[in-house]
XYZ file of C-alpha atoms in Angstrom:
701
model
C 71.188 145.126 120.855
C 71.658 144.834 117.591
C 74.198 147.121 115.777
C 73.329 150.362 113.895
C 73.189 150.618 110.350
C 74.321 152.357 108.152
C 73.086 152.515 103.975
C 75.345 154.283 101.183
C 73.378 154.030 97.943
C 75.542 154.155 95.115
C 73.697 156.291 92.249
C 73.569 159.378 89.206
C 73.632 160.990 92.779
C 74.850 158.663 96.085
C 73.657 158.774 98.967
C 74.189 157.053 103.213
C 72.102 155.923 105.760
C 72.941 156.416 109.547
C 70.957 155.671 112.764
C 72.545 156.594 116.053
C 70.915 153.723 118.551
C 70.537 154.973 122.400
C 73.989 152.810 123.529
C 76.238 154.639 121.487
C 74.024 158.494 122.540
C 71.373 159.196 123.463
C 67.407 157.700 123.728
C 65.279 157.717 120.633
C 62.278 159.935 121.503
C 62.441 163.265 119.282
C 62.923 164.505 116.672
C 66.845 166.542 116.125
C 66.134 170.382 115.311
C 69.128 170.048 112.918
C 69.614 173.815 112.426
C 72.507 174.009 110.314
C 74.742 170.928 108.828
C 78.559 172.185 108.298
C 80.499 170.160 106.185
C 83.662 171.193 107.009
C 84.725 172.403 103.224
C 88.410 173.970 103.865
C 89.281 171.754 106.808
C 88.149 168.419 105.200
C 89.068 169.539 101.687
C 93.178 170.547 103.265
C 93.363 167.231 104.368
C 91.792 165.308 101.163
C 94.455 167.663 98.820
C 91.161 168.914 96.615
C 91.505 172.662 97.892
C 92.694 173.817 94.546
C 88.439 172.722 93.191
C 87.478 176.005 95.471
C 85.600 176.598 98.600
C 82.327 176.413 96.743
C 81.405 172.503 97.777
C 83.388 169.962 99.430
C 85.703 167.847 96.747
C 86.865 164.503 98.756
C 89.348 161.538 98.077
C 87.700 157.675 98.579
C 89.432 155.764 101.324
C 89.271 158.383 103.755
C 87.802 159.472 105.980
C 85.885 163.384 106.135
C 83.274 165.470 109.273
C 80.240 167.260 108.949
C 78.740 169.092 112.101
C 75.429 169.128 112.624
C 73.947 172.115 114.940
C 71.267 171.466 116.439
C 69.338 173.305 119.147
C 70.149 172.339 122.463
C 66.085 171.916 123.899
C 65.848 168.706 120.864
C 68.792 166.127 121.274
C 66.972 163.355 120.771
C 66.712 161.456 118.481
C 67.648 159.211 115.161
C 69.925 160.020 112.388
C 70.212 158.366 109.143
C 71.494 159.851 105.935
C 69.819 158.279 103.058
C 70.213 157.321 98.613
C 68.453 157.076 95.597
C 67.180 156.745 93.882
C 66.850 152.893 92.610
C 70.162 151.235 94.242
C 70.873 147.615 94.677
C 73.379 145.115 96.937
C 74.010 142.975 93.936
C 75.608 146.071 92.061
C 77.548 147.328 95.580
C 75.370 150.381 94.815
C 74.065 149.829 98.599
C 75.371 149.399 101.395
C 75.031 148.483 104.741
C 77.128 149.075 108.176
C 77.590 149.720 111.100
C 78.348 152.601 113.539
C 80.765 152.740 115.453
C 83.756 153.663 117.768
C 86.063 155.205 114.677
C 86.208 154.458 111.203
C 88.204 152.736 109.400
C 90.611 152.660 106.353
C 88.811 149.408 103.800
C 85.166 150.296 103.987
C 82.084 152.535 104.035
C 82.245 153.139 108.064
C 81.393 155.547 110.373
C 81.893 157.237 114.008
C 80.022 159.861 115.479
C 80.597 162.709 118.796
C 78.879 165.054 121.025
C 80.141 168.438 122.375
C 80.063 168.804 126.000
C 77.347 171.307 125.538
C 75.106 168.825 123.104
C 74.683 171.442 120.528
C 77.034 169.448 117.728
C 77.636 166.529 116.608
C 80.585 165.705 114.525
C 79.750 163.369 112.399
C 83.205 161.084 110.321
C 82.313 159.563 107.094
C 84.789 156.990 106.205
C 84.529 156.073 101.776
C 85.896 152.186 100.508
C 88.500 152.703 98.502
C 86.660 150.172 96.020
C 84.115 152.783 95.661
C 82.161 154.670 92.292
C 83.227 157.930 92.097
C 80.722 160.898 91.225
C 78.284 162.436 93.218
C 77.200 162.068 95.909
C 74.275 163.883 98.533
C 73.626 163.623 102.066
C 70.110 163.840 103.634
C 69.121 163.241 107.030
C 66.247 160.960 107.165
C 64.462 161.077 111.354
C 62.144 159.327 111.345
C 60.236 160.157 108.150
C 61.440 163.408 108.474
C 64.000 164.229 105.847
C 66.249 167.053 105.411
C 68.818 167.260 103.212
C 72.761 167.984 105.236
C 74.115 168.541 101.234
C 76.596 166.805 98.468
C 79.931 166.118 98.267
C 82.054 164.872 95.459
C 84.400 161.082 95.484
C 87.042 160.723 94.060
C 90.501 158.546 93.663
C 92.958 159.126 95.754
C 96.062 158.668 94.493
C 97.150 159.041 99.077
C 95.537 156.296 100.440
C 97.290 152.619 100.006
C 93.977 151.169 99.632
C 92.809 152.938 96.656
C 94.403 151.139 92.866
C 95.403 154.802 91.649
C 97.976 154.820 94.760
C 101.101 156.698 94.220
C 103.789 155.668 97.009
C 105.371 159.120 95.830
C 104.327 162.480 96.870
C 106.783 164.222 94.148
C 104.991 161.896 91.808
C 101.667 162.907 93.679
C 102.052 166.883 93.411
C 103.124 166.038 89.160
C 100.269 163.512 88.165
C 97.524 165.024 89.398
C 98.097 168.774 91.466
C 100.069 169.674 88.459
C 97.701 172.664 86.293
C 100.480 173.284 83.997
C 103.102 171.346 81.010
C 104.793 170.353 78.571
C 103.602 168.595 75.334
C 107.110 167.606 73.265
C 106.526 167.119 69.201
C 108.960 168.009 65.680
C 110.615 164.749 65.377
C 113.791 162.810 67.871
C 116.679 165.038 66.194
C 114.799 168.124 66.726
C 112.503 167.654 69.837
C 109.811 171.100 70.003
C 108.175 171.221 73.879
C 104.872 173.224 73.802
C 103.165 174.142 77.010
C 99.534 173.177 77.974
C 97.141 174.676 80.679
C 95.497 171.092 81.733
C 93.556 173.846 84.480
C 92.045 170.356 86.162
C 90.914 172.777 89.443
C 89.373 175.419 87.733
C 86.184 176.198 88.762
C 82.779 174.153 86.780
C 86.203 171.871 85.429
C 85.686 168.251 87.357
C 81.201 168.989 86.323
C 82.247 168.824 82.389
C 84.567 166.124 83.140
C 82.111 163.394 85.451
C 78.990 164.569 82.407
C 81.619 162.670 80.085
C 80.915 159.790 82.013
C 77.262 160.154 82.361
C 77.351 161.244 78.483
C 79.159 157.416 77.583
C 76.966 155.072 75.459
C 77.653 152.366 78.227
C 75.747 154.600 80.963
C 72.918 154.377 79.056
C 71.716 151.183 77.963
C 71.910 150.341 81.857
C 72.825 153.125 84.515
C 73.271 151.503 87.483
C 76.216 149.705 85.582
C 78.489 151.804 85.496
C 78.156 153.331 87.595
C 79.202 150.677 90.008
C 81.894 150.054 87.332
C 83.009 153.601 88.097
C 85.329 152.163 90.720
C 87.912 150.333 88.455
C 90.325 152.958 86.735
C 90.780 150.356 84.430
C 86.718 150.873 83.420
C 86.814 155.018 83.394
C 90.052 155.173 81.261
C 88.216 152.802 79.072
C 85.641 155.138 78.870
C 87.528 158.499 78.322
C 89.560 156.302 76.065
C 86.442 156.311 73.567
C 84.504 159.615 75.323
C 88.011 162.357 74.132
C 87.169 161.990 70.749
C 82.971 161.925 68.575
C 83.731 159.366 66.695
C 81.427 156.601 68.495
C 79.313 159.256 69.975
C 78.668 162.541 71.194
C 82.869 163.211 73.044
C 84.358 166.032 73.422
C 86.618 166.023 69.850
C 85.887 165.898 66.480
C 89.712 164.987 64.673
C 91.031 167.073 61.324
C 94.118 166.580 59.517
C 93.187 168.050 56.212
C 90.122 170.806 55.605
C 89.669 172.487 59.095
C 86.635 174.740 58.039
C 83.764 175.529 60.003
C 85.892 175.566 63.318
C 89.596 176.133 65.371
C 92.633 174.576 64.321
C 94.344 172.631 66.432
C 96.939 174.390 66.851
C 94.964 177.363 67.863
C 94.909 175.773 71.843
C 96.535 176.608 74.327
C 94.598 174.797 77.109
C 91.363 171.830 77.389
C 89.671 174.538 79.985
C 88.051 176.240 76.723
C 87.719 172.966 74.551
C 86.120 171.306 77.471
C 83.780 174.231 79.055
C 82.680 175.175 74.714
C 82.644 170.996 74.704
C 80.191 171.464 77.273
C 78.090 174.069 75.894
C 77.381 172.637 72.186
C 78.220 169.421 71.774
C 81.851 168.009 70.169
C 84.835 170.950 70.014
C 86.224 171.520 66.721
C 89.411 170.165 65.433
C 92.116 168.226 67.351
C 95.098 165.596 66.969
C 96.014 164.250 68.581
C 97.853 165.838 71.196
C 94.660 167.793 71.690
C 93.210 164.806 72.331
C 96.085 163.488 74.868
C 96.078 166.196 76.760
C 91.793 167.055 77.369
C 91.972 163.139 78.058
C 94.787 163.602 80.919
C 93.331 167.434 82.257
C 90.154 164.517 83.157
C 91.597 162.564 84.788
C 93.855 164.097 86.530
C 90.326 166.084 88.111
C 88.832 162.651 88.810
C 91.724 161.381 90.688
C 94.040 159.050 88.239
C 97.885 159.922 88.099
C 97.926 160.486 84.273
C 101.318 162.165 82.162
C 101.329 163.279 78.335
C 103.706 160.877 76.542
C 105.444 161.952 73.063
C 106.750 158.232 71.403
C 109.455 159.891 67.805
C 108.966 157.595 65.263
C 105.393 155.786 65.637
C 104.043 152.945 64.244
C 100.797 152.290 62.667
C 100.953 149.685 61.607
C 97.515 148.487 60.041
C 98.075 144.466 59.563
C 99.535 143.772 62.924
C 102.163 142.222 60.975
C 105.245 144.159 62.885
C 106.488 146.072 59.521
C 105.998 149.132 57.727
C 105.927 149.318 54.392
C 106.854 151.846 52.235
C 105.637 150.999 49.069
C 107.708 152.677 45.775
C 107.858 152.160 41.552
C 110.880 152.018 40.070
C 110.755 155.294 39.012
C 111.043 156.233 42.481
C 107.753 157.316 42.803
C 105.669 156.477 46.650
C 102.303 154.033 46.104
C 100.040 154.649 49.419
C 99.437 152.151 51.380
C 97.906 151.125 54.710
C 101.245 151.497 57.451
C 102.149 154.896 57.712
C 104.680 156.002 60.805
C 103.805 158.977 61.910
C 107.110 162.509 63.304
C 105.597 162.361 66.177
C 102.801 161.211 68.147
C 100.794 161.740 71.455
C 98.750 159.899 73.897
C 98.494 159.197 78.025
C 99.820 156.908 80.437
C 97.610 156.194 83.438
C 98.289 155.016 87.189
C 96.902 152.032 88.542
C 96.857 148.584 89.875
C 95.826 146.048 86.858
C 93.413 143.154 89.674
C 92.516 141.857 85.863
C 96.575 141.272 85.245
C 98.101 140.195 87.973
C 100.080 142.091 90.124
C 103.601 142.681 87.476
C 100.782 144.332 85.891
C 100.582 147.665 87.278
C 102.078 150.748 87.345
C 101.601 152.487 84.457
C 98.738 152.108 81.597
C 99.496 153.621 78.154
C 95.557 154.727 76.700
C 95.620 155.644 73.555
C 91.856 158.788 72.836
C 93.123 159.512 69.467
C 91.163 158.209 66.848
C 93.215 155.714 65.195
C 91.489 151.948 64.761
C 88.682 150.545 66.388
C 88.201 147.664 69.500
C 85.702 146.143 70.442
C 84.039 147.906 67.925
C 84.511 151.364 69.647
C 87.525 154.026 68.447
C 90.059 153.774 71.466
C 92.880 151.705 73.118
C 93.763 150.836 76.330
C 94.368 151.289 78.480
C 97.157 148.385 78.194
C 100.369 147.661 81.273
C 104.252 149.428 80.325
C 104.982 146.048 82.187
C 103.132 144.154 79.046
C 104.432 145.836 76.876
C 107.954 146.170 76.961
C 107.558 141.939 77.634
C 105.996 141.565 74.104
C 103.106 140.404 76.653
C 100.479 140.798 73.321
C 97.605 138.502 74.536
C 96.872 140.986 77.035
C 93.975 143.185 77.060
C 93.487 146.361 76.670
C 95.091 146.694 72.637
C 98.720 145.390 73.826
C 99.573 144.449 70.161
C 99.119 147.789 68.724
C 101.065 149.835 71.749
C 103.841 147.148 70.739
C 103.802 147.586 67.696
C 104.182 151.910 67.993
C 106.739 151.414 69.626
C 109.380 148.388 68.448
C 107.705 147.999 64.684
C 110.842 146.906 62.073
C 110.285 149.382 59.017
C 111.154 148.026 55.555
C 110.614 150.125 51.469
C 109.560 147.958 49.206
C 110.797 148.460 45.251
C 107.800 147.207 43.207
C 109.391 146.526 39.686
C 107.619 145.790 35.970
C 106.834 142.548 36.672
C 104.983 143.205 40.250
C 107.716 141.614 41.911
C 109.120 143.293 44.754
C 111.758 144.134 45.487
C 113.415 145.530 50.361
C 115.880 148.973 49.783
C 116.440 149.316 52.407
C 114.878 148.531 55.637
C 115.453 150.124 59.967
C 114.982 149.453 63.735
C 115.567 152.226 64.338
C 113.555 154.208 63.469
C 110.416 153.089 65.587
C 110.171 154.807 69.286
C 112.602 157.293 69.833
C 113.225 159.200 72.744
C 109.373 158.712 74.105
C 108.914 161.959 76.089
C 107.042 163.425 78.629
C 107.829 165.198 82.753
C 107.121 169.455 82.700
C 110.715 168.810 82.377
C 112.212 166.235 79.318
C 112.388 163.515 80.698
C 112.914 159.777 78.022
C 111.225 156.761 79.544
C 111.415 154.860 76.694
C 113.647 152.689 78.604
C 109.936 151.448 79.443
C 108.654 150.889 76.677
C 111.314 148.880 75.154
C 114.395 147.146 75.847
C 117.392 148.276 74.126
C 118.025 146.996 70.625
C 119.289 144.332 70.612
C 119.599 143.258 74.199
C 117.204 140.445 75.389
C 113.916 139.734 77.218
C 112.440 137.204 79.938
C 109.279 136.501 76.457
C 111.053 134.164 74.689
C 108.544 135.571 71.376
C 110.618 139.209 72.282
C 113.182 136.876 72.287
C 113.165 136.268 68.853
C 112.131 139.751 67.908
C 115.019 141.608 69.256
C 117.239 139.034 67.820
C 115.737 140.231 64.304
C 116.786 143.291 64.884
C 120.148 142.264 65.876
C 120.522 140.076 62.734
C 119.368 143.906 60.554
C 122.049 145.678 62.624
C 124.468 143.753 62.073
C 123.779 143.690 57.955
C 123.585 146.961 57.811
C 126.724 147.503 59.428
C 128.416 144.856 56.385
C 126.560 147.237 54.308
C 128.247 149.985 54.957
C 131.493 148.904 55.154
C 131.295 146.848 51.857
C 128.960 148.130 49.767
C 127.399 152.014 48.632
C 127.106 154.632 52.800
C 124.419 156.663 51.671
C 123.766 160.015 53.956
C 121.783 162.891 53.968
C 123.580 166.185 56.425
C 121.553 168.676 56.864
C 122.060 172.077 56.723
C 121.849 174.314 60.639
C 120.141 177.149 61.190
C 117.173 175.917 59.017
C 114.275 179.071 59.985
C 111.093 178.905 58.194
C 111.221 182.240 55.699
C 115.255 180.937 55.095
C 116.954 179.370 51.959
C 118.935 176.914 52.575
C 120.939 173.956 50.895
C 121.133 169.975 52.081
C 123.319 167.491 50.638
C 123.370 163.133 49.530
C 126.196 161.518 50.187
C 127.566 158.835 48.679
C 130.557 156.164 49.102
C 131.662 153.724 46.894
C 132.662 150.769 48.738
C 132.798 148.275 47.200
C 135.387 147.172 44.860
C 134.556 148.482 41.234
C 133.323 151.361 39.821
C 129.816 151.831 40.620
C 126.652 153.726 37.672
C 123.217 154.089 38.598
C 120.637 157.578 38.829
C 120.564 159.700 41.893
C 117.086 161.221 42.423
C 117.299 163.936 45.078
C 114.159 165.384 46.732
C 111.791 167.288 49.435
C 108.319 166.932 50.409
C 105.693 168.932 52.984
C 105.272 166.381 55.005
C 101.912 166.101 58.615
C 103.948 164.962 61.538
C 101.232 161.717 60.879
C 103.276 160.849 57.988
C 101.232 162.234 55.589
C 103.315 163.738 52.902
C 102.177 167.103 51.322
C 103.257 169.045 48.169
C 107.637 168.875 46.917
C 109.500 172.007 48.522
C 112.524 171.020 45.168
C 113.916 168.196 43.305
C 117.348 167.803 41.241
C 118.860 164.677 39.530
C 121.810 163.157 38.435
C 123.368 159.979 36.483
C 126.616 159.482 38.484
C 129.977 157.088 38.485
C 130.790 156.618 41.222
C 134.502 155.064 41.278
C 135.995 152.648 43.639
C 135.929 154.139 47.408
C 135.257 157.395 46.040
C 132.187 159.708 47.231
C 130.220 162.693 45.843
C 127.946 164.649 47.459
C 124.618 166.448 45.946
C 123.315 169.164 46.729
C 119.211 170.770 47.024
C 118.522 173.743 47.995
C 115.469 174.429 49.437
C 113.351 178.333 48.331
C 111.514 179.178 51.402
C 108.779 180.538 47.792
C 108.939 176.943 47.281
C 108.335 174.999 50.888
C 106.341 177.713 51.949
C 103.034 177.479 50.739
C 103.488 173.819 50.713
C 104.315 173.219 55.001
C 101.018 172.650 57.127
C 102.079 174.528 61.138
C 104.234 170.961 62.511
C 107.181 173.331 59.709
C 108.149 169.821 58.828
C 109.889 168.139 55.070
C 111.276 165.254 54.266
C 114.545 164.583 52.297
C 114.484 161.768 50.479
C 117.961 160.871 48.439
C 117.353 157.242 46.186
C 119.343 155.634 43.654
C 118.621 153.308 41.351
C 121.074 151.082 39.093
C 117.535 149.148 36.713
C 120.134 147.128 35.335
C 121.052 145.051 38.641
C 118.066 145.850 40.088
C 119.838 147.706 42.744
C 117.969 150.473 45.602
C 119.260 152.415 47.979
C 117.447 155.428 50.413
C 118.262 157.998 52.877
C 116.169 160.101 54.140
C 115.605 162.401 56.845
C 112.747 165.264 58.826
C 113.411 168.597 59.006
C 112.126 170.454 61.454
C 112.292 174.025 61.082
C 113.054 176.607 63.101
C 111.109 179.675 63.828
C 110.745 183.128 65.325
C 110.080 183.352 69.252
C 107.642 184.859 71.141
C 109.043 188.182 73.516
C 106.608 188.229 76.326
C 107.781 191.040 79.484
C 105.359 191.623 82.362
C 104.639 194.866 82.951
C 105.236 195.588 87.034
C 104.783 192.527 89.140
C 102.069 190.762 89.699
C 98.773 191.072 92.164
C 95.858 190.322 92.616
C 92.796 191.791 91.880
C 95.475 194.546 90.045
C 95.137 194.478 86.380
C 98.960 194.266 84.847
C 99.693 194.262 81.629
C 102.203 191.399 79.879
C 104.186 193.463 76.621
C 103.830 190.502 73.853
C 106.935 190.589 70.158
C 107.437 188.645 67.717
C 109.578 188.910 64.963
C 108.689 188.096 61.719
C 111.478 186.126 59.835
C 109.707 185.546 56.366
C 110.714 187.474 53.412
C 106.940 188.959 54.171
C 104.346 190.364 55.109
C 101.940 188.434 57.857
C 98.524 188.385 57.732
C 95.324 188.268 60.141
C 98.027 188.516 62.967
C 96.928 188.254 66.074
C 98.878 187.795 70.097
C 96.363 185.025 72.945
C 97.472 184.161 76.389
C 95.991 182.093 78.674
C 97.626 181.164 82.402
C 95.153 179.230 85.122
C 93.998 181.821 87.723
C 95.139 184.599 85.669
C 92.491 184.822 82.749
C 89.485 183.784 84.092
C 89.268 180.242 82.204
C 89.644 181.452 79.016
C 92.245 183.241 76.493
C 92.773 187.158 75.834
C 92.816 187.780 72.348
C 94.647 190.882 70.301
C 94.438 191.142 67.094
C 97.237 193.103 65.551
C 96.106 192.339 61.268
C 99.551 193.222 59.305
C 102.754 191.908 60.145
C 104.993 193.260 57.126
C 108.170 191.236 55.935
C 111.547 190.988 58.364
C 109.192 193.357 61.106
C 107.864 193.437 64.595
C 104.342 192.678 65.362
C 103.760 193.974 68.823
C 100.442 193.344 71.635
C 99.589 194.631 75.161
C 97.397 192.708 76.670
C 95.865 193.271 80.062
C 94.656 190.761 82.748
C 93.800 190.884 85.869
C 95.197 187.866 88.589
C 92.367 186.366 90.429
C 94.418 183.642 93.144
C 97.718 184.328 94.646
C 101.085 182.364 94.463
C 102.946 180.817 90.923
C 101.071 179.744 88.076
C 102.604 179.626 84.525
C 101.344 182.437 81.598
C 101.145 181.026 78.531
C 101.742 183.122 74.760
C 99.755 182.329 71.693
C 100.611 183.713 68.329
C 98.620 183.150 65.073
C 98.277 183.931 61.072
C 97.905 183.203 57.765
C 100.941 181.605 56.885
C 103.230 181.507 61.120
C 100.603 179.086 63.148
C 101.113 177.132 66.213
C 103.616 179.744 67.825
C 103.157 179.430 71.514
C 105.359 180.814 73.804
C 105.177 180.942 78.337
C 106.460 182.923 81.068
C 106.320 181.880 85.444
C 104.005 184.930 87.535
C 103.921 184.775 90.631
C 100.881 186.119 92.081
C 101.827 188.628 95.079
C 98.541 189.924 97.760
């Protein structure tokens, strides 16, 4: 007897076919009378780690069996069952798969088994998808001798619990954090002053998974060849690269519009507290205004986790943007110390995502974390996207490995050089560093330094010959710098303590002459506002002095930074770049020291009035002390939490808050689910923005 065949078709909606033969169950004589089909949502969701999506639909992970129960009329047991598919499946693209009914399912391909209860009233069908099946929406259809009955739908996701899946993670602790965790921290500031900002990923919030699948369907890769695109969704490398392009809207109607200057007509990026509001707004009306790197990365993390790909948000402090791919960030100045614009830059911090997967296209040694960056910086294969690039390839300097490894390698490894353009057009190097780029690379809800995963310690030797030359170059530069300290000028900047926004404070340039004779120079000491992406703003302070420094002695010059000067210059990241340059035009001798100030911000106070109970209102009492010597206008608080605020922020306007006065608000919210969650709070005003805090909330029954 020929084996029973099951046919699986995969497309925008996927269908599966079963046929039961008489040697296994019953004679094919009559059409089965299906009273109903039970998709076993609660049981399947529990075993597939998808219960957080809710019980409204069946969501399962690939490579793992799930079961459905067919309830039959006892008088009509005979017939045949198959689960149908369409619309245009093709065996050539693996969107049509045929398999036979077996006594038990197998974990390497599409398979099915069935059993009936003693009374004959139900048939339980166990279906196991291939661990290499495309993710997406599937529709189950029963066809009995031409009579079709819809059994329902299910959604198939990547499976970090399945050893045969490309996204498999062995550690349950890591699966909980990188697939299941719905909130986390994004790190900002600079490596000397790291600040954590909370974020609600919310991948299990109602409607979010459908929006994530819509992002794939709206990709330009889907339109010209939908069958090829859907077939390729079996590969997390392909899906991650599509997401890298679709989270920004530069080449398509992607999720977010990037903006770093004019925020009219949209939300300032600092106002967002979570991905849910952004994704819902995109689904309703198209590209959302506005995002910057941490917003792009956080949304990409949400979408990846929703689809089942383990993902983490990563912050690189001192992130190079190397436009000419020479691994050197060159900053140009004229003879008076004024900055000359250039294409290269160093961002004070930059945020991207790492996703966990195998790389059969590169080799097993390149499996593991893969970096991708949805912030639109440069094009890759003609599209604004970046990655995924293997962290192993980045660390070992294997820059020939796809995708975009050279760009990411430069982001964490490039050298920095400051050059003076003389009046004759020649350039003189007066400052360089091998340690300004790729510092304290951070991730996890409790900050974890993963710099060692991206690069070797400065001067260490790699097994890659080309990278050895690079490390040797760094060592020689460090040795030269050591000689410079002991035998030439030693130059540094010292910062004050307790630099809270609104206060006045002093910073100092300290110059020590290690030459054997006295030296004369002109010292320029100045401060400018700076954005997180390295773009300089208005001046915050300036002083200059002609100095004669005796051999073996030092001098200290102060620069006072006053709020009435820097307050109007800084942006919501509250950063100031302090620079000191010595100029001796006669000997053509230039020296430079530089530091970034990240101003402290006032704290947001959060207090819950009473216990949080499901479906019962609870009040959050919020406070913030205005640290500025002037009033704040248009003040407001907003709160947001998974299972706490119905998937959207709840806002309360405060109005005007006087200088050194306290802003206060009370906001009611009604939790909808029991268990642990996090309540995020954002304070906004005309002069203080991006002031965030959070508290853990345990919701009881």
